[in-house]
């Protein structure tokens, strides 16, 4: 092999090792740089007044008293802000038919969800600004709120947008084979269920925040941003604030969790940028927790009528479903609120072989907080539809859940192949993952333990899921539909005069360890000690252009760009060294910061000495040599729309049939994310993801009343998983490298969240099966369990 | 009319005399007036635990404590744990075991962990989990945090 492909010809020093993240050291000493930590000279605070109604006409806004309040610098209504912004529309051309009206940062004449900003006070402190909010007098005319997704589609329903004939935002139908005919076969057992998935949200521990500053002479807007896609936001700000893109700088330092919540266009953040421009001074907006609950995007919220047909031998004949999802009053810009539904249509049943598939997705407007992409977009629903129905089918025909999986999973030697829905797969390993899972969980022992406990009236259950995860997306995800979202990422690496590497990359860090794996890859591929690699991410002024971090793409795409850049720099350095040493470049290598002879390892010149010759004493070089000690490479996936990861997971639960409480006794996850760059980081991504999946399965729900008021919009009322409830999570790997890159890494960040809910629902239904009942709604709260048991 | 009051307190061994609005909470005071931004605010209503720090040796929620209530007290924040709380081993174990991802819960997590260890509690995973159940972490799934705390206790015992 030649070129970068030779990187793995010899053992690696860092790739594949659990190296602790260097930037965690600083965070452990209180030295993070989160947005709310920023205090700039003359900085003021934007404090938003939000609609208390889910749907109301704004009759009048009286700001006279508030303007006189202490500390108030300016007050803007929705119409004031609208004059300075081009409205945005959350549609994409590859989702044909998706409709959503133009949206402004603040409501204009009608507020359409509880929490929508209607006015903003700019004040010397947040506290004084909150005082001033109390003095703004708004007269609303409440309008009927459309809250229930199914009712919203009835012809009787009030319309959220008068210009549309219904509250339907988008509908997609997929038909492969002919399901109805296939399911009517004599030998086919058909099972139908209605599944419900509650609305939940990300609850990043750091709330959304931004500080925006404006430099008048340069016409430069700087946004300090707690988000995942700086270049996307740079484009959006430039476009909608009518600025030159190069004059907008977006800077993301440390981010206190994001999980997809912080990758969207939020009106309050755009308004903060506009205000900074208008006032020509820094403006901070930090959402408080109550604001977060009603303005951060929500996710899920699906009602799915599903049927599966199987034969007696367990083989799947087909799957059909009709999904209804409520997305709030607008489709979120620019990623849209139809992607989750689209993913469900694309991914349901993806691990299995079957012929007939019929799916309908209905994306519906309603007067609730906007819904959009949150960790594992669509996956928990898609995986639960097929896997929970599959295990139900197994129960009906009296087959073991593992056997029915083995019967239907796509064979490991069948790749490349396509799913029933047309997804293209390569390098997957469903059977190997399931086998490994059974090995680490000791399934047989759990089965006998279950028997023993049942005799004592203790109901334990074991549930599985086999899953795929969309990772490393190509331009087919967003770019093709016209979104300003890069699918490629870049990495630049530079050798400094001391022989250290400076890396900058367009992927971003939110704690998952992006910076750490970039260091590992750069150090290994180039040949320096990892301590000598400094990483910069998140600043559009300095990093190469790229998509950022979402859809589990940081390691696979950003990592490959890093590998290619480090390899290119190594070649450049060796060709310079060859001239200095009067040797052949092919005979040289770099190891531990030294240029060495490949054959003997003999050290010839240190990188520091080489760089000093190039930078300071160029007179020692031949005149026709102009060394480049910097290299940039970009990478995008070309062969496939997405590079899928797969895995198998299992949950062991105990259901208390008196209280309805579910305790997860243990959880196992086997993941094939290709090459594992840092096992500890990957394992903890999976654990964190599983715990968010447990949250969605058992605890988390944005509860709304019929008037569209969120009932539990506080940290005390909205249940987030806590340590005492969480099981130990055992993680193991199968490594099937993706052939789409040299690095061979696929994504890993979302699988836990995508798979855990189905495994837990299966475990609960397995536990309840001797009692002849089941539960088909998430979160599986104690009340719902008791209802399923017929106890209340 | 908004009142202010003068308070005197020690933070990580350094004395401060400051005028503060009487309604300002201690977290905001430490973050904005003193400039120690290692203390984080995740909810401002006493639930998430991110703002937990030591006041006169006891952990408190600094979002539920007014700055004026801290008058005359000695406070230790995350910036002081390594030296004032001798927690360099705990910090090292958090680091090597990856017991933080985004780092936002970390100041409160460390405070609760230090308290648990200082009280002489055992390296018992269930007890540790119960003890840190007033601290939400949205990233790690908690397992790594429990590992780091237990390892620290075991190392100190040996
Ligand atoms: S910020 Fe104090 S407990 Fe959450
Ligand atoms: S590390 Fe992010 S909240 Fe704990």
mmCIF file of N, CA and C and ligand atoms in Angstrom, chain A residues 205 715, chain B residues 27 40-52 61-64 134, ligand 1:
data_model
loop_
_atom_site.group_PDB
_atom_site.id
_atom_site.type_symbol
_atom_site.label_atom_id
_atom_site.label_comp_id
_atom_site.label_asym_id
_atom_site.label_seq_id
_atom_site.Cartn_x
_atom_site.Cartn_y
_atom_site.Cartn_z
ATOM 1 N N UNK A 205 -27.174 20.658 30.294
ATOM 2 C CA UNK A 205 -27.042 21.263 31.623
ATOM 3 C C UNK A 205 -26.703 22.755 31.515
ATOM 4 N N UNK A 715 -36.893 21.959 36.209
ATOM 5 C CA UNK A 715 -36.012 20.820 36.447
ATOM 6 C C UNK A 715 -36.589 19.923 37.544
ATOM 7 N N UNK B 27 -24.293 32.296 43.654
ATOM 8 C CA UNK B 27 -23.685 31.822 42.398
ATOM 9 C C UNK B 27 -23.406 33.010 41.481
ATOM 10 N N UNK B 40 -21.012 26.685 38.176
ATOM 11 C CA UNK B 40 -21.983 26.758 37.076
ATOM 12 C C UNK B 40 -23.416 26.817 37.590
ATOM 13 N N UNK B 41 -24.256 27.375 36.740
ATOM 14 C CA UNK B 41 -25.671 27.472 37.055
ATOM 15 C C UNK B 41 -26.444 26.690 35.996
ATOM 16 N N UNK B 42 -27.146 25.658 36.432
ATOM 17 C CA UNK B 42 -27.882 24.848 35.462
ATOM 18 C C UNK B 42 -29.377 25.003 35.547
ATOM 19 N N UNK B 43 -29.868 25.456 36.699
ATOM 20 C CA UNK B 43 -31.334 25.543 36.814
ATOM 21 C C UNK B 43 -31.778 26.754 37.622
ATOM 22 N N UNK B 44 -30.964 27.222 38.538
ATOM 23 C CA UNK B 44 -31.329 28.343 39.409
ATOM 24 C C UNK B 44 -32.562 28.056 40.251
ATOM 25 N N UNK B 45 -32.909 26.784 40.382
ATOM 26 C CA UNK B 45 -33.954 26.487 41.350
ATOM 27 C C UNK B 45 -33.633 25.259 42.201
ATOM 28 N N UNK B 46 -32.355 25.066 42.419
ATOM 29 C CA UNK B 46 -31.965 24.124 43.465
ATOM 30 C C UNK B 46 -32.077 22.655 43.123
ATOM 31 N N UNK B 47 -32.200 22.311 41.863
ATOM 32 C CA UNK B 47 -32.426 20.914 41.524
ATOM 33 C C UNK B 47 -31.208 20.236 40.897
ATOM 34 N N UNK B 48 -30.528 20.917 39.986
ATOM 35 C CA UNK B 48 -29.530 20.230 39.161
ATOM 36 C C UNK B 48 -28.203 19.998 39.873
ATOM 37 N N UNK B 49 -27.887 20.826 40.852
ATOM 38 C CA UNK B 49 -26.666 20.623 41.623
ATOM 39 C C UNK B 49 -25.402 21.204 41.027
ATOM 40 N N UNK B 50 -25.479 21.802 39.830
ATOM 41 C CA UNK B 50 -24.258 22.316 39.190
ATOM 42 C C UNK B 50 -23.592 23.413 40.020
ATOM 43 N N UNK B 51 -24.384 24.141 40.796
ATOM 44 C CA UNK B 51 -23.869 25.307 41.523
ATOM 45 C C UNK B 51 -23.348 24.951 42.911
ATOM 46 N N UNK B 52 -23.313 23.650 43.215
ATOM 47 C CA UNK B 52 -22.918 23.224 44.567
ATOM 48 C C UNK B 52 -21.476 23.623 44.879
ATOM 49 N N UNK B 61 -26.223 24.748 47.840
ATOM 50 C CA UNK B 61 -26.612 25.187 46.499
ATOM 51 C C UNK B 61 -26.406 26.701 46.446
ATOM 52 N N UNK B 62 -25.456 27.154 45.658
ATOM 53 C CA UNK B 62 -25.206 28.589 45.665
ATOM 54 C C UNK B 62 -26.270 29.368 44.903
ATOM 55 N N UNK B 63 -27.137 28.659 44.145
ATOM 56 C CA UNK B 63 -28.237 29.389 43.489
ATOM 57 C C UNK B 63 -29.381 29.638 44.446
ATOM 58 N N UNK B 64 -29.424 28.889 45.536
ATOM 59 C CA UNK B 64 -30.504 29.067 46.513
ATOM 60 C C UNK B 64 -30.030 29.849 47.735
ATOM 61 N N UNK B 134 -28.243 14.185 43.790
ATOM 62 C CA UNK B 134 -28.665 15.591 43.736
ATOM 63 C C UNK B 134 -27.888 16.370 42.683
HETATM 64 S S1 LIG C 1 -28.135 25.885 39.581
HETATM 65 FE FE1 LIG C 1 -28.278 25.567 41.673
HETATM 66 S S2 LIG C 1 -29.122 23.616 41.782
HETATM 67 FE FE2 LIG C 1 -29.178 24.023 39.657
#
